[in-house]
XYZ file of C-alpha atoms in Angstrom:
759
model
C 78.660 245.983 -166.315
C 80.455 243.556 -164.039
C 78.975 242.189 -160.838
C 81.402 244.297 -158.799
C 80.320 247.466 -160.594
C 76.674 246.609 -160.063
C 77.352 246.147 -156.312
C 79.095 249.526 -156.071
C 76.261 251.210 -157.919
C 73.662 249.860 -155.526
C 75.739 250.491 -152.333
C 76.549 254.165 -153.012
C 72.966 255.454 -152.815
C 72.500 253.351 -149.623
C 75.642 254.858 -148.009
C 74.560 258.333 -149.031
C 71.207 257.843 -147.392
C 72.888 256.653 -144.177
C 75.147 259.714 -144.113
C 72.201 262.020 -144.614
C 70.296 260.275 -141.819
C 73.283 260.573 -139.450
C 73.717 264.296 -140.247
C 70.048 264.918 -139.583
C 70.245 263.093 -136.228
C 73.443 264.953 -135.315
C 71.944 268.374 -136.171
C 68.748 267.611 -134.291
C 70.636 266.375 -131.216
C 73.010 269.360 -131.269
C 70.121 271.785 -131.528
C 68.425 270.151 -128.561
C 71.661 270.330 -126.501
C 72.155 273.997 -127.409
C 68.575 274.697 -126.454
C 69.137 273.108 -123.046
C 72.633 274.513 -122.424
C 72.711 276.578 -119.195
C 73.526 280.276 -119.464
C 76.703 281.722 -117.852
C 74.872 282.685 -114.659
C 74.176 278.995 -114.031
C 77.907 278.311 -113.835
C 78.395 281.387 -111.631
C 75.776 280.055 -109.220
C 77.325 276.591 -109.228
C 80.753 278.103 -108.499
C 79.392 280.176 -105.606
C 77.621 277.128 -104.174
C 80.802 275.071 -104.351
C 82.907 277.822 -102.759
C 80.370 278.353 -99.963
C 80.290 274.647 -99.137
C 84.091 274.403 -99.195
C 84.594 277.382 -96.881
C 81.964 275.996 -94.483
C 83.679 272.590 -94.378
C 87.089 274.223 -93.986
C 85.909 276.347 -91.049
C 84.032 273.410 -89.489
C 87.238 271.416 -89.599
C 89.636 274.087 -88.327
C 87.724 276.245 -85.848
C 87.545 273.534 -83.133
C 91.333 273.120 -83.360
C 91.949 276.848 -83.025
C 89.407 277.540 -80.270
C 90.360 274.445 -78.233
C 93.979 275.555 -77.922
C 94.950 278.861 -79.509
C 98.300 277.942 -80.967
C 100.207 279.372 -83.904
C 100.375 276.344 -86.256
C 96.613 275.841 -86.866
C 96.021 279.572 -87.216
C 98.836 279.946 -89.730
C 97.675 276.904 -91.655
C 94.157 278.313 -91.831
C 95.280 281.746 -93.056
C 97.784 280.331 -95.530
C 95.216 277.901 -96.837
C 92.639 280.613 -97.448
C 95.223 282.895 -99.091
C 96.952 280.320 -101.263
C 93.883 278.346 -102.330
C 92.851 280.762 -105.161
C 96.461 280.933 -106.395
C 96.754 277.146 -106.386
C 93.447 276.894 -108.189
C 94.607 279.347 -110.842
C 97.813 277.391 -111.478
C 95.931 274.157 -111.837
C 93.442 275.840 -114.140
C 96.216 276.512 -116.644
C 96.666 272.766 -117.017
C 92.972 272.053 -117.473
C 92.337 274.811 -120.032
C 93.531 272.379 -122.689
C 90.621 270.105 -121.944
C 88.009 272.761 -122.471
C 85.377 270.504 -120.972
C 83.953 273.049 -118.556
C 83.600 276.828 -118.480
C 86.666 278.493 -117.034
C 84.759 280.164 -114.179
C 83.491 276.875 -112.841
C 86.815 275.133 -113.360
C 88.597 277.831 -111.393
C 86.119 277.545 -108.529
C 86.385 273.756 -108.564
C 90.168 273.680 -108.546
C 90.434 276.438 -105.947
C 88.313 274.323 -103.620
C 90.257 271.097 -104.100
C 93.320 272.026 -101.973
C 91.129 273.177 -99.108
C 88.955 270.088 -99.339
C 91.971 267.783 -99.507
C 93.282 269.157 -96.198
C 89.908 269.485 -94.482
C 88.871 265.930 -95.385
C 92.215 264.188 -94.872
C 90.930 262.711 -91.607
C 87.893 261.114 -93.234
C 87.524 257.484 -92.124
C 89.480 255.522 -94.720
C 86.479 253.867 -96.288
C 85.430 254.155 -99.930
C 81.781 254.645 -99.039
C 82.607 257.655 -96.868
C 84.371 259.365 -99.768
C 81.459 258.644 -102.097
C 79.032 260.139 -99.605
C 81.214 263.237 -99.300
C 81.278 263.503 -103.078
C 77.494 263.663 -103.130
C 77.535 266.337 -100.446
C 79.983 268.427 -102.471
C 78.158 268.106 -105.781
C 74.809 268.988 -104.242
C 75.658 272.677 -103.526
C 77.005 273.145 -107.058
C 73.826 271.665 -108.526
C 71.610 273.762 -106.257
C 73.607 276.935 -106.926
C 73.459 276.444 -110.682
C 69.693 275.852 -110.657
C 69.036 278.871 -108.433
C 71.164 281.235 -110.532
C 69.473 280.039 -113.707
C 65.954 280.660 -112.396
C 66.938 284.031 -110.910
C 67.967 285.437 -114.315
C 65.938 288.199 -115.949
C 66.035 286.955 -119.517
C 63.462 284.487 -120.679
C 64.016 280.760 -120.377
C 62.504 278.049 -122.454
C 60.160 275.664 -120.611
C 62.730 272.882 -120.962
C 65.453 275.019 -119.347
C 63.116 276.015 -116.526
C 62.305 272.385 -115.856
C 65.967 271.419 -115.846
C 66.983 274.356 -113.648
C 64.158 273.722 -111.199
C 64.955 270.037 -111.106
C 68.631 270.758 -110.474
C 67.752 273.199 -107.688
C 65.384 270.753 -105.997
C 67.731 267.809 -106.409
C 70.774 269.711 -105.137
C 68.960 271.380 -102.242
C 67.211 268.153 -101.319
C 70.466 266.177 -101.344
C 72.194 268.885 -99.318
C 69.409 269.023 -96.733
C 69.146 265.243 -96.501
C 72.929 264.911 -96.184
C 73.106 267.571 -93.473
C 70.295 265.966 -91.480
C 71.921 262.553 -91.941
C 75.254 263.807 -90.601
C 73.800 265.850 -87.741
C 71.943 262.881 -86.277
C 74.000 260.580 -84.026
C 73.457 257.525 -86.248
C 71.139 254.528 -86.542
C 72.260 252.823 -83.336
C 73.451 249.279 -82.793
C 71.581 246.204 -83.867
C 70.052 244.080 -81.133
C 71.936 240.815 -80.987
C 71.347 237.698 -78.905
C 73.473 237.219 -75.822
C 74.387 233.551 -75.889
C 75.955 233.696 -72.435
C 72.521 234.418 -70.956
C 71.280 231.052 -72.270
C 73.588 228.913 -70.116
C 72.331 225.587 -68.900
C 74.029 225.853 -65.505
C 74.089 228.813 -63.091
C 77.293 230.832 -62.796
C 78.626 231.628 -59.355
C 79.492 235.295 -58.922
C 82.642 236.509 -57.190
C 82.283 236.761 -53.421
C 84.511 239.824 -53.072
C 83.901 243.599 -53.100
C 83.315 245.330 -56.426
C 86.893 246.196 -57.502
C 85.784 249.304 -59.378
C 84.529 251.016 -56.228
C 86.665 253.465 -54.205
C 88.960 251.858 -51.692
C 89.747 252.704 -48.091
C 92.637 255.136 -48.740
C 92.353 258.884 -49.109
C 93.882 259.914 -52.428
C 96.617 262.519 -52.885
C 97.753 263.948 -56.234
C 100.800 265.690 -57.638
C 102.685 266.129 -60.897
C 106.325 265.731 -61.795
C 108.100 267.087 -64.844
C 110.709 269.348 -66.346
C 109.370 272.575 -64.832
C 109.884 274.240 -68.236
C 106.818 273.032 -70.149
C 105.589 275.800 -72.469
C 101.941 274.779 -72.655
C 100.934 273.108 -69.372
C 101.622 274.745 -66.018
C 101.265 271.397 -64.223
C 104.565 270.405 -65.876
C 105.914 273.942 -65.876
C 105.672 276.628 -63.221
C 103.185 274.645 -61.078
C 105.020 271.303 -61.124
C 105.479 269.616 -57.744
C 108.593 267.520 -58.428
C 111.178 268.689 -60.973
C 112.781 265.959 -63.085
C 115.567 265.843 -65.629
C 115.430 264.728 -69.256
C 116.571 261.631 -71.154
C 118.309 261.280 -74.501
C 116.170 259.283 -76.920
C 117.881 260.328 -80.152
C 119.311 256.836 -80.799
C 115.972 255.122 -80.242
C 113.461 257.593 -81.642
C 113.255 257.975 -85.440
C 111.527 260.811 -87.265
C 112.321 263.824 -85.083
C 114.243 265.492 -87.893
C 113.809 267.563 -91.038
C 111.222 270.323 -91.323
C 108.664 268.470 -89.221
C 111.231 267.796 -86.511
C 112.260 271.443 -86.389
C 108.626 272.509 -86.160
C 108.043 269.961 -83.384
C 111.062 271.299 -81.496
C 109.865 274.876 -81.953
C 106.507 273.990 -80.407
C 107.719 271.856 -77.487
C 111.035 273.569 -76.784
C 113.144 270.399 -76.850
C 114.235 267.712 -79.282
C 114.790 263.952 -79.144
C 118.012 264.382 -77.157
C 116.199 265.996 -74.209
C 112.864 264.236 -73.736
C 111.122 265.230 -70.483
C 109.880 262.813 -67.822
C 106.401 264.168 -67.028
C 103.659 262.414 -65.109
C 100.424 262.877 -63.156
C 100.403 260.908 -59.909
C 97.555 259.642 -57.743
C 98.732 257.911 -54.582
C 97.308 256.585 -51.312
C 97.679 258.616 -48.145
C 99.525 255.986 -46.134
C 102.872 254.575 -45.170
C 103.118 251.954 -47.892
C 104.978 250.498 -49.582
C 102.419 250.400 -52.393
C 102.557 248.687 -55.805
C 103.390 251.001 -58.705
C 101.224 251.324 -61.833
C 102.184 253.334 -64.933
C 99.475 254.250 -67.461
C 100.373 255.572 -70.900
C 98.129 257.019 -73.590
C 98.311 256.346 -77.313
C 98.444 258.477 -80.433
C 96.156 261.499 -80.592
C 96.522 265.125 -81.613
C 99.567 266.200 -79.604
C 98.144 269.615 -78.799
C 94.982 267.980 -77.379
C 96.777 266.489 -74.386
C 95.870 262.894 -73.544
C 97.510 262.126 -70.202
C 94.746 263.680 -68.064
C 92.186 261.294 -69.562
C 92.859 258.473 -67.073
C 92.005 260.354 -63.904
C 88.996 258.054 -63.423
C 91.434 255.115 -63.199
C 94.022 256.940 -61.124
C 91.518 258.003 -58.466
C 89.952 254.561 -58.107
C 93.204 252.614 -58.116
C 94.978 254.929 -55.677
C 92.082 254.551 -53.267
C 92.654 250.794 -53.396
C 96.321 251.062 -52.462
C 98.218 251.597 -55.719
C 100.542 254.441 -56.714
C 99.357 255.397 -60.198
C 101.140 257.584 -62.748
C 99.677 258.727 -66.053
C 102.791 259.211 -68.172
C 102.948 262.164 -70.570
C 104.149 261.185 -74.044
C 102.102 263.748 -75.995
C 105.291 265.057 -77.616
C 105.499 261.741 -79.543
C 101.963 262.074 -80.923
C 100.669 263.326 -84.254
C 101.007 267.090 -84.292
C 99.659 270.043 -86.241
C 103.206 270.644 -87.438
C 103.266 267.330 -89.350
C 102.862 269.127 -92.669
C 105.573 267.060 -94.322
C 106.164 263.554 -92.989
C 106.509 262.869 -89.269
C 107.253 260.172 -86.762
C 105.980 256.670 -87.465
C 106.495 253.329 -85.727
C 107.744 255.091 -82.640
C 106.286 252.589 -80.179
C 109.769 251.397 -79.260
C 110.474 254.893 -77.933
C 107.132 254.957 -76.123
C 108.017 251.707 -74.349
C 111.588 252.782 -73.596
C 110.352 256.006 -71.988
C 108.208 253.970 -69.580
C 111.328 252.185 -68.381
C 113.041 255.536 -67.848
C 110.079 256.558 -65.681
C 110.518 253.332 -63.706
C 114.195 254.212 -63.227
C 113.084 257.554 -61.793
C 110.661 255.894 -59.362
C 113.330 253.468 -58.168
C 115.687 256.393 -57.489
C 113.000 258.239 -55.528
C 112.236 255.133 -53.486
C 115.922 254.978 -52.399
C 116.372 258.696 -51.746
C 116.024 259.675 -48.047
C 113.846 262.714 -47.585
C 112.015 262.291 -50.880
C 108.181 262.268 -50.623
C 108.192 258.734 -52.050
C 111.094 257.403 -50.008
C 110.341 253.721 -49.271
C 106.718 254.273 -50.359
C 107.034 252.125 -53.524
C 106.843 248.339 -53.558
C 109.335 247.928 -56.387
C 108.693 244.188 -56.464
C 105.132 244.786 -57.693
C 104.900 246.870 -60.883
C 102.245 246.998 -63.603
C 102.112 248.778 -66.968
C 98.834 249.802 -68.631
C 98.714 251.231 -72.163
C 95.997 252.494 -74.483
C 96.115 252.236 -78.310
C 99.769 252.699 -79.329
C 100.460 252.745 -75.627
C 98.930 249.262 -75.531
C 101.741 248.030 -77.752
C 104.283 250.208 -75.944
C 103.679 248.459 -72.600
C 104.422 245.075 -74.203
C 107.568 246.541 -75.783
C 108.602 247.941 -72.390
C 108.089 244.556 -70.729
C 110.265 242.945 -73.418
C 112.992 245.642 -73.274
C 112.982 245.331 -69.487
C 114.676 241.924 -69.768
C 117.139 242.795 -72.531
C 120.733 244.002 -72.235
C 120.698 245.734 -75.645
C 118.309 247.689 -77.872
C 117.322 245.150 -80.572
C 117.617 247.644 -83.431
C 121.010 248.981 -82.342
C 122.925 246.738 -79.942
C 125.427 249.505 -79.184
C 122.634 250.990 -77.051
C 122.714 249.067 -73.769
C 119.877 248.494 -71.285
C 120.176 247.925 -67.538
C 116.578 247.804 -66.330
C 115.476 244.416 -64.981
C 112.558 245.766 -62.938
C 109.870 243.516 -61.452
C 107.140 244.160 -64.000
C 104.560 241.555 -63.032
C 101.529 242.716 -65.037
C 100.863 244.271 -68.441
C 97.432 245.495 -69.579
C 96.496 246.742 -73.063
C 93.433 248.872 -73.842
C 92.366 248.822 -77.517
C 95.972 248.144 -78.437
C 97.640 248.229 -81.825
C 100.088 245.457 -82.656
C 103.032 245.180 -85.019
C 103.745 248.886 -85.556
C 107.069 248.114 -83.917
C 108.791 244.731 -84.204
C 111.973 244.318 -82.155
C 114.615 243.042 -84.523
C 111.913 242.620 -87.165
C 109.961 239.949 -85.253
C 106.784 240.155 -83.116
C 107.149 240.960 -79.434
C 107.181 237.805 -77.297
C 106.478 237.902 -73.556
C 107.220 235.144 -71.041
C 106.142 234.771 -67.426
C 104.166 237.961 -67.044
C 100.449 238.477 -66.412
C 98.682 239.973 -69.433
C 95.224 241.432 -70.011
C 93.747 242.992 -73.171
C 90.401 244.759 -73.569
C 88.827 245.868 -76.848
C 85.515 247.221 -78.124
C 83.516 245.913 -81.076
C 82.822 249.464 -82.328
C 86.414 250.674 -82.348
C 86.631 252.932 -85.414
C 90.371 253.510 -85.005
C 91.818 250.041 -84.298
C 88.982 248.126 -85.922
C 90.463 244.662 -85.194
C 91.135 243.143 -81.789
C 94.900 243.413 -82.287
C 95.541 242.689 -78.615
C 94.694 239.042 -79.351
C 97.957 238.809 -81.297
C 99.975 239.744 -78.241
C 97.741 237.514 -76.102
C 98.851 234.536 -78.181
C 102.509 235.537 -77.835
C 102.417 235.432 -74.027
C 103.703 232.130 -72.647
C 104.579 230.610 -69.260
C 107.475 228.237 -68.567
C 107.795 228.239 -64.780
C 105.554 227.489 -61.786
C 104.452 231.080 -61.197
C 100.831 232.146 -60.773
C 100.807 233.699 -64.247
C 97.668 234.139 -66.324
C 96.579 235.903 -69.483
C 93.112 237.103 -70.396
C 91.279 239.097 -73.046
C 87.878 240.805 -73.037
C 85.802 241.851 -76.073
C 82.995 244.304 -75.285
C 80.044 244.806 -77.619
C 79.364 248.513 -78.420
C 82.562 249.821 -76.792
C 84.692 252.133 -78.938
C 88.306 253.330 -78.911
C 88.156 256.802 -77.412
C 85.782 256.506 -74.471
C 88.419 254.651 -72.451
C 90.079 258.097 -72.220
C 87.926 261.004 -71.031
C 89.850 263.422 -73.276
C 89.176 261.446 -76.474
C 85.449 260.788 -76.472
C 83.026 259.305 -79.006
C 84.778 260.087 -82.282
C 87.576 257.606 -82.965
C 88.482 259.008 -86.393
C 87.742 261.992 -88.566
C 87.651 265.641 -87.601
C 85.072 268.397 -87.848
C 82.533 267.346 -90.460
C 84.189 264.015 -91.264
C 83.898 262.684 -87.715
C 80.132 262.741 -88.234
C 80.450 259.514 -90.198
C 80.916 257.702 -86.874
C 77.780 255.953 -85.623
C 77.820 257.359 -82.088
C 74.282 256.138 -81.342
C 75.623 252.570 -81.437
C 78.053 253.141 -78.569
C 77.773 252.272 -74.923
C 77.363 255.357 -72.741
C 80.810 256.653 -71.838
C 80.266 256.091 -68.115
C 79.369 252.439 -68.690
C 82.378 251.821 -70.918
C 84.714 253.331 -68.343
C 83.003 251.333 -65.602
C 83.899 248.137 -67.472
C 87.497 249.273 -67.887
C 87.830 250.342 -64.263
C 86.353 247.090 -62.983
C 88.532 244.790 -65.051
C 91.749 246.767 -64.698
C 91.268 247.080 -60.964
C 90.518 243.352 -60.650
C 93.585 242.616 -62.789
C 95.816 244.642 -60.478
C 94.188 243.221 -57.346
C 94.862 239.705 -58.609
C 98.430 240.325 -59.798
C 99.827 242.943 -57.392
C 97.696 242.384 -54.261
C 97.442 238.591 -54.719
C 93.641 238.687 -54.565
C 93.235 235.570 -56.729
C 89.533 235.449 -55.918
C 88.970 237.909 -58.773
C 90.263 235.461 -61.403
C 86.816 233.958 -62.194
C 85.687 237.209 -63.857
C 88.499 236.820 -66.404
C 87.375 233.270 -67.192
C 83.709 234.239 -67.430
C 82.286 237.774 -67.343
C 79.087 236.424 -65.790
C 81.016 236.023 -62.531
C 80.870 239.861 -62.321
C 77.309 240.187 -63.623
C 76.180 242.275 -60.638
C 78.811 244.924 -61.406
C 78.849 245.061 -65.215
C 76.634 246.999 -67.648
C 74.294 244.915 -69.786
C 76.033 244.056 -73.069
C 77.748 241.092 -74.741
C 81.152 240.031 -73.379
C 83.527 237.519 -74.942
C 86.505 236.316 -72.899
C 89.796 234.489 -73.437
C 91.740 232.921 -70.605
C 94.768 230.693 -69.960
C 97.216 230.350 -67.106
C 100.371 228.582 -66.032
C 98.228 225.703 -64.732
C 96.886 225.009 -68.229
C 98.383 222.096 -70.149
C 97.739 222.289 -73.869
C 96.364 219.283 -75.716
C 96.226 221.177 -79.023
C 96.920 224.824 -79.757
C 97.363 224.324 -83.547
C 100.681 226.175 -83.723
C 103.060 223.191 -83.760
C 103.004 222.246 -87.475
C 100.887 222.225 -90.648
C 99.614 218.649 -90.241
C 95.926 218.755 -89.169
C 96.221 215.186 -87.871
C 98.813 215.984 -85.165
C 98.092 217.515 -81.772
C 100.343 219.597 -79.543
C 100.594 216.948 -76.837
C 103.112 214.220 -77.795
C 101.368 211.243 -79.352
C 98.110 213.107 -79.875
C 96.095 212.506 -83.053
C 93.207 214.507 -84.533
C 90.503 213.152 -86.834
C 87.213 214.336 -88.278
C 84.233 212.317 -89.505
C 81.351 213.285 -91.802
C 82.221 217.003 -91.760
C 81.866 219.340 -94.728
C 85.188 221.074 -94.061
C 88.234 220.631 -91.842
C 91.497 222.565 -91.910
C 93.988 224.308 -89.676
C 94.607 227.903 -90.700
C 95.417 231.389 -89.528
C 92.521 233.252 -87.930
C 92.024 236.436 -89.936
C 91.034 239.549 -88.056
C 88.713 242.239 -89.354
C 91.633 244.291 -90.599
C 94.603 242.197 -91.593
C 95.771 238.672 -90.745
C 96.093 237.618 -87.142
C 98.992 235.802 -85.480
C 96.833 232.955 -84.226
C 96.081 229.565 -85.814
C 93.033 227.397 -85.119
C 91.097 224.531 -86.659
C 88.149 225.389 -88.923
C 85.294 222.869 -88.780
C 82.174 222.967 -90.946
C 79.193 220.634 -91.042
C 75.776 220.460 -92.672
C 72.657 218.302 -92.586
C 73.976 215.975 -95.309
C 75.549 213.618 -92.764
C 73.493 211.124 -90.732
C 72.271 212.708 -87.512
C 74.905 212.852 -84.794
C 77.727 211.394 -86.919
C 79.639 214.582 -87.756
C 82.391 214.962 -85.192
C 85.954 216.064 -84.480
C 88.176 214.027 -82.148
C 91.470 214.624 -80.365
C 92.919 211.416 -78.921
C 96.053 211.310 -76.757
C 97.943 208.906 -74.481
C 96.569 208.517 -70.961
C 98.709 210.505 -68.544
C 100.113 212.854 -71.175
C 98.118 215.638 -69.492
C 97.284 215.928 -65.810
C 93.621 214.915 -65.527
C 93.534 214.524 -61.775
C 90.929 215.652 -59.291
C 89.708 219.180 -59.858
C 90.903 219.370 -63.467
C 88.764 221.094 -66.095
C 88.590 220.848 -69.870
C 89.233 224.281 -71.364
C 88.994 225.368 -74.997
C 88.265 228.444 -77.124
C 85.580 228.497 -79.807
C 84.086 231.038 -82.211
C 81.223 231.108 -84.693
C 82.875 231.367 -88.126
C 79.708 231.652 -90.225
C 80.279 235.354 -90.885
C 76.649 236.199 -90.113
C 73.732 234.750 -88.258
C 71.588 235.413 -85.211
C 71.023 231.902 -83.840
C 73.504 230.628 -81.245
C 75.161 227.316 -82.159
C 74.875 224.406 -79.782
C 76.753 221.102 -80.030
C 77.928 218.284 -77.784
C 81.246 218.125 -75.963
C 82.239 214.583 -75.017
C 85.187 213.043 -73.171
C 86.265 209.398 -73.143
C 88.536 207.431 -70.835
C 90.915 204.612 -71.716
C 88.179 202.014 -71.039
C 85.952 203.584 -73.686
C 83.454 205.102 -71.234
C 82.147 208.384 -72.658
C 80.448 211.292 -70.933
C 78.589 213.987 -72.857
C 77.471 217.526 -72.090
C 75.923 220.134 -74.383
C 78.011 223.215 -75.097
C 75.103 225.162 -73.597
C 75.933 223.550 -70.252
C 78.451 226.414 -70.110
C 76.778 228.582 -72.793
C 75.818 228.184 -76.450
C 78.182 229.743 -78.963
C 77.766 233.481 -79.470
C 76.660 234.336 -83.049
C 78.958 236.683 -84.992
C 79.067 240.136 -83.415
C 78.345 242.648 -86.166
C 79.787 246.108 -85.599
C 78.695 248.887 -87.932
C 80.778 251.648 -86.412
C 80.088 253.989 -89.341
C 76.612 255.227 -90.159
C 75.701 252.500 -92.620
C 77.102 249.127 -93.698
C 77.837 250.372 -97.226
C 80.346 252.865 -95.803
C 82.615 250.025 -94.642
C 85.359 248.554 -96.792
C 86.290 245.941 -94.204
C 84.146 243.105 -92.891
C 81.411 243.864 -90.392
C 82.447 240.974 -88.127
C 85.571 239.158 -87.035
C 85.792 235.781 -85.316
C 86.383 236.381 -81.609
C 87.214 233.149 -79.825
C 85.515 232.651 -76.465
C 86.840 230.436 -73.675
C 84.708 227.537 -72.398
C 85.533 225.672 -69.181
C 84.021 222.260 -68.327
C 85.103 220.701 -65.010
C 85.769 216.990 -65.500
C 83.637 216.448 -62.405
C 80.636 217.688 -64.430
C 81.283 214.976 -67.009
C 81.578 212.383 -64.238
C 78.215 213.589 -62.998
C 76.744 212.975 -66.450
C 78.160 209.410 -66.554
C 79.408 207.841 -63.333
C 81.329 205.219 -65.327
C 83.628 207.862 -66.813
C 87.017 208.011 -65.053
C 88.593 211.507 -65.327
C 92.042 210.149 -64.418
C 91.941 207.933 -67.509
C 91.046 210.732 -69.921
C 92.098 209.685 -73.416
C 89.995 211.638 -75.929
C 87.939 214.782 -76.448
C 85.105 214.836 -79.009
C 83.194 217.750 -80.499
C 79.955 216.325 -81.910
C 77.856 218.425 -84.288
C 74.430 217.120 -83.356
C 72.469 220.046 -81.916
C 72.587 222.572 -84.767
C 71.905 221.249 -88.276
C 74.623 223.247 -90.040
C 77.397 225.554 -89.014
C 81.031 226.550 -89.096
C 83.242 227.082 -86.062
C 86.805 227.795 -84.992
C 88.348 225.668 -82.236
C 91.583 226.559 -80.456
C 93.616 226.114 -77.271
C 92.163 222.795 -76.190
C 93.715 221.855 -72.845
C 93.295 220.946 -69.198
C 93.476 223.290 -66.210
C 94.929 221.623 -63.151
């Protein structure tokens, strides 16, 4: 016998033994599985549990829409959904029969529920964690139903099956109960964070003027204007005070076509060629003329009308001597008829419509006998927008100075109104780009406000437009931005409320316990918007300090964290980090930038929480590896290249870029003159640097796909006289260098931007 034959002879018995062992294991395992397999009633119970949960979610989602405004589209959608869901499930079941993985009864129930669930949950906050949590909530009823049906059977069950069925029932019911309790509670609340501004080394002088959010001296009158033919709101229909015509927006507005467009027309009674000019007006009872303010809402369910939600602003501003109009653009909003496609990127049309409203007001002001004849100060106009309206007001201000529509130059413009101020509330940015480029604004006052817990526009997009506002004449222009801890998106409008996203059950993923009370959030908005209009339209420049530092309005503001940005036409930039990609060059001609003993140094784009931002800054990082007090960043420039005369102040923006942390950063700011005399002040002379502001706007951090923080730059202002007080030898007129010295916090990472001098 050869060696090969001997090997085969010895291997065959071994292979036979292995096959026998495998068969024995397979039979034993199969028997155990068959012994534990649930009976048919288990699957019936699981199917009933799944169907019950789906119907409950479907009704929870749809009933508020139907009861809030009994209109045909949501009712039809509800009935059609309930009727067609079993048919759709049956058709899908035919495809899955080939798999044979699950009993047909359960598969039919599962697939019948999927279409309803897909529609009911389409407004779930777009976060992976939220979908996972919903998956648990949907599986729990099936598990509980299967366990209950198994235990309720009359035939005998083995002990193992009873244990499994009981465990499934307890696990499913427990998960369902825990999930329901979790969703019904308002949320865990907001984390307590330090307020660095409260740790300032020097006192802050408050504004010595009346609280701008309080009612003014004028009695307030109200009226509405509109088509007189509105199908759903008598204030723009039979009860309208001033009847207006319509405007043709068909060459500017895209998306009002196809099935969705026809359904939109059927609901509203008009199409893009006959858009109405509707508005709610609050105005002072007086001779005037009064400045004119237009307010426009953003995107929301069209049938849940948004324009009435700014009455709190209209009443207060009219009492202070402004004519205020809340413009109706609900017909451009997301609608229940958007079953297939719909309008997108329509903010150009939103902005254009504002200009058509301004045309109307100018005509009224010139028309003898009209209630507003010579009542409007057409040289003082402001636009305020919320959400998509926040971008629309910037678009309107840009279109106002153009002779042609950027996307179709055959459409001509002839506006040229005196729009002096633009304010954006929780604005989006970049949904419309005129000619494919970002909207630039020149020589106009601009203000943006945003909340840290905005669950709709989760990034401070208004900072992009803030950067794109510039000044090139000697006007009293300024721009400012305000970031408010615990403010959300919807509470700036009384019709929108606490839930920025979701609907029915899915809106319960919002952490409402973390939010400022609605009255406090609207108090902040009313105060700042009123001060903005007082400063820009009534020339009350004494309110400007609250835009540079919120502590100047501390007696009027709710207690929370505020971060501010500010620049004006009197600011000369030393370095704004937009001029080139060389980190060694400054904005001012001849300026040079250096860093010593730092762990990191680069100029880069400042990323926002959701998407890249338009702004660039310098990133500076240091640690305790360098000798104490030697890590520094320096900007040197020729004497006289910026106006450092009497009364000038060093101004710059800074943010904590560590990503997390609860200890405010302190460092030293130093200035040097051309003789080498240096004066130093701690950053905390103004205020230490605010640690990253964490905003968990959903119920738990794991529900978020995006970052929990974003770097919000905060403006610091150091009068050169304060440096001269720290070192009498320092000559402000000979200013030649600015140093940032990392000597007061052992390690850190910051952003630095917009270093300049205010005259």
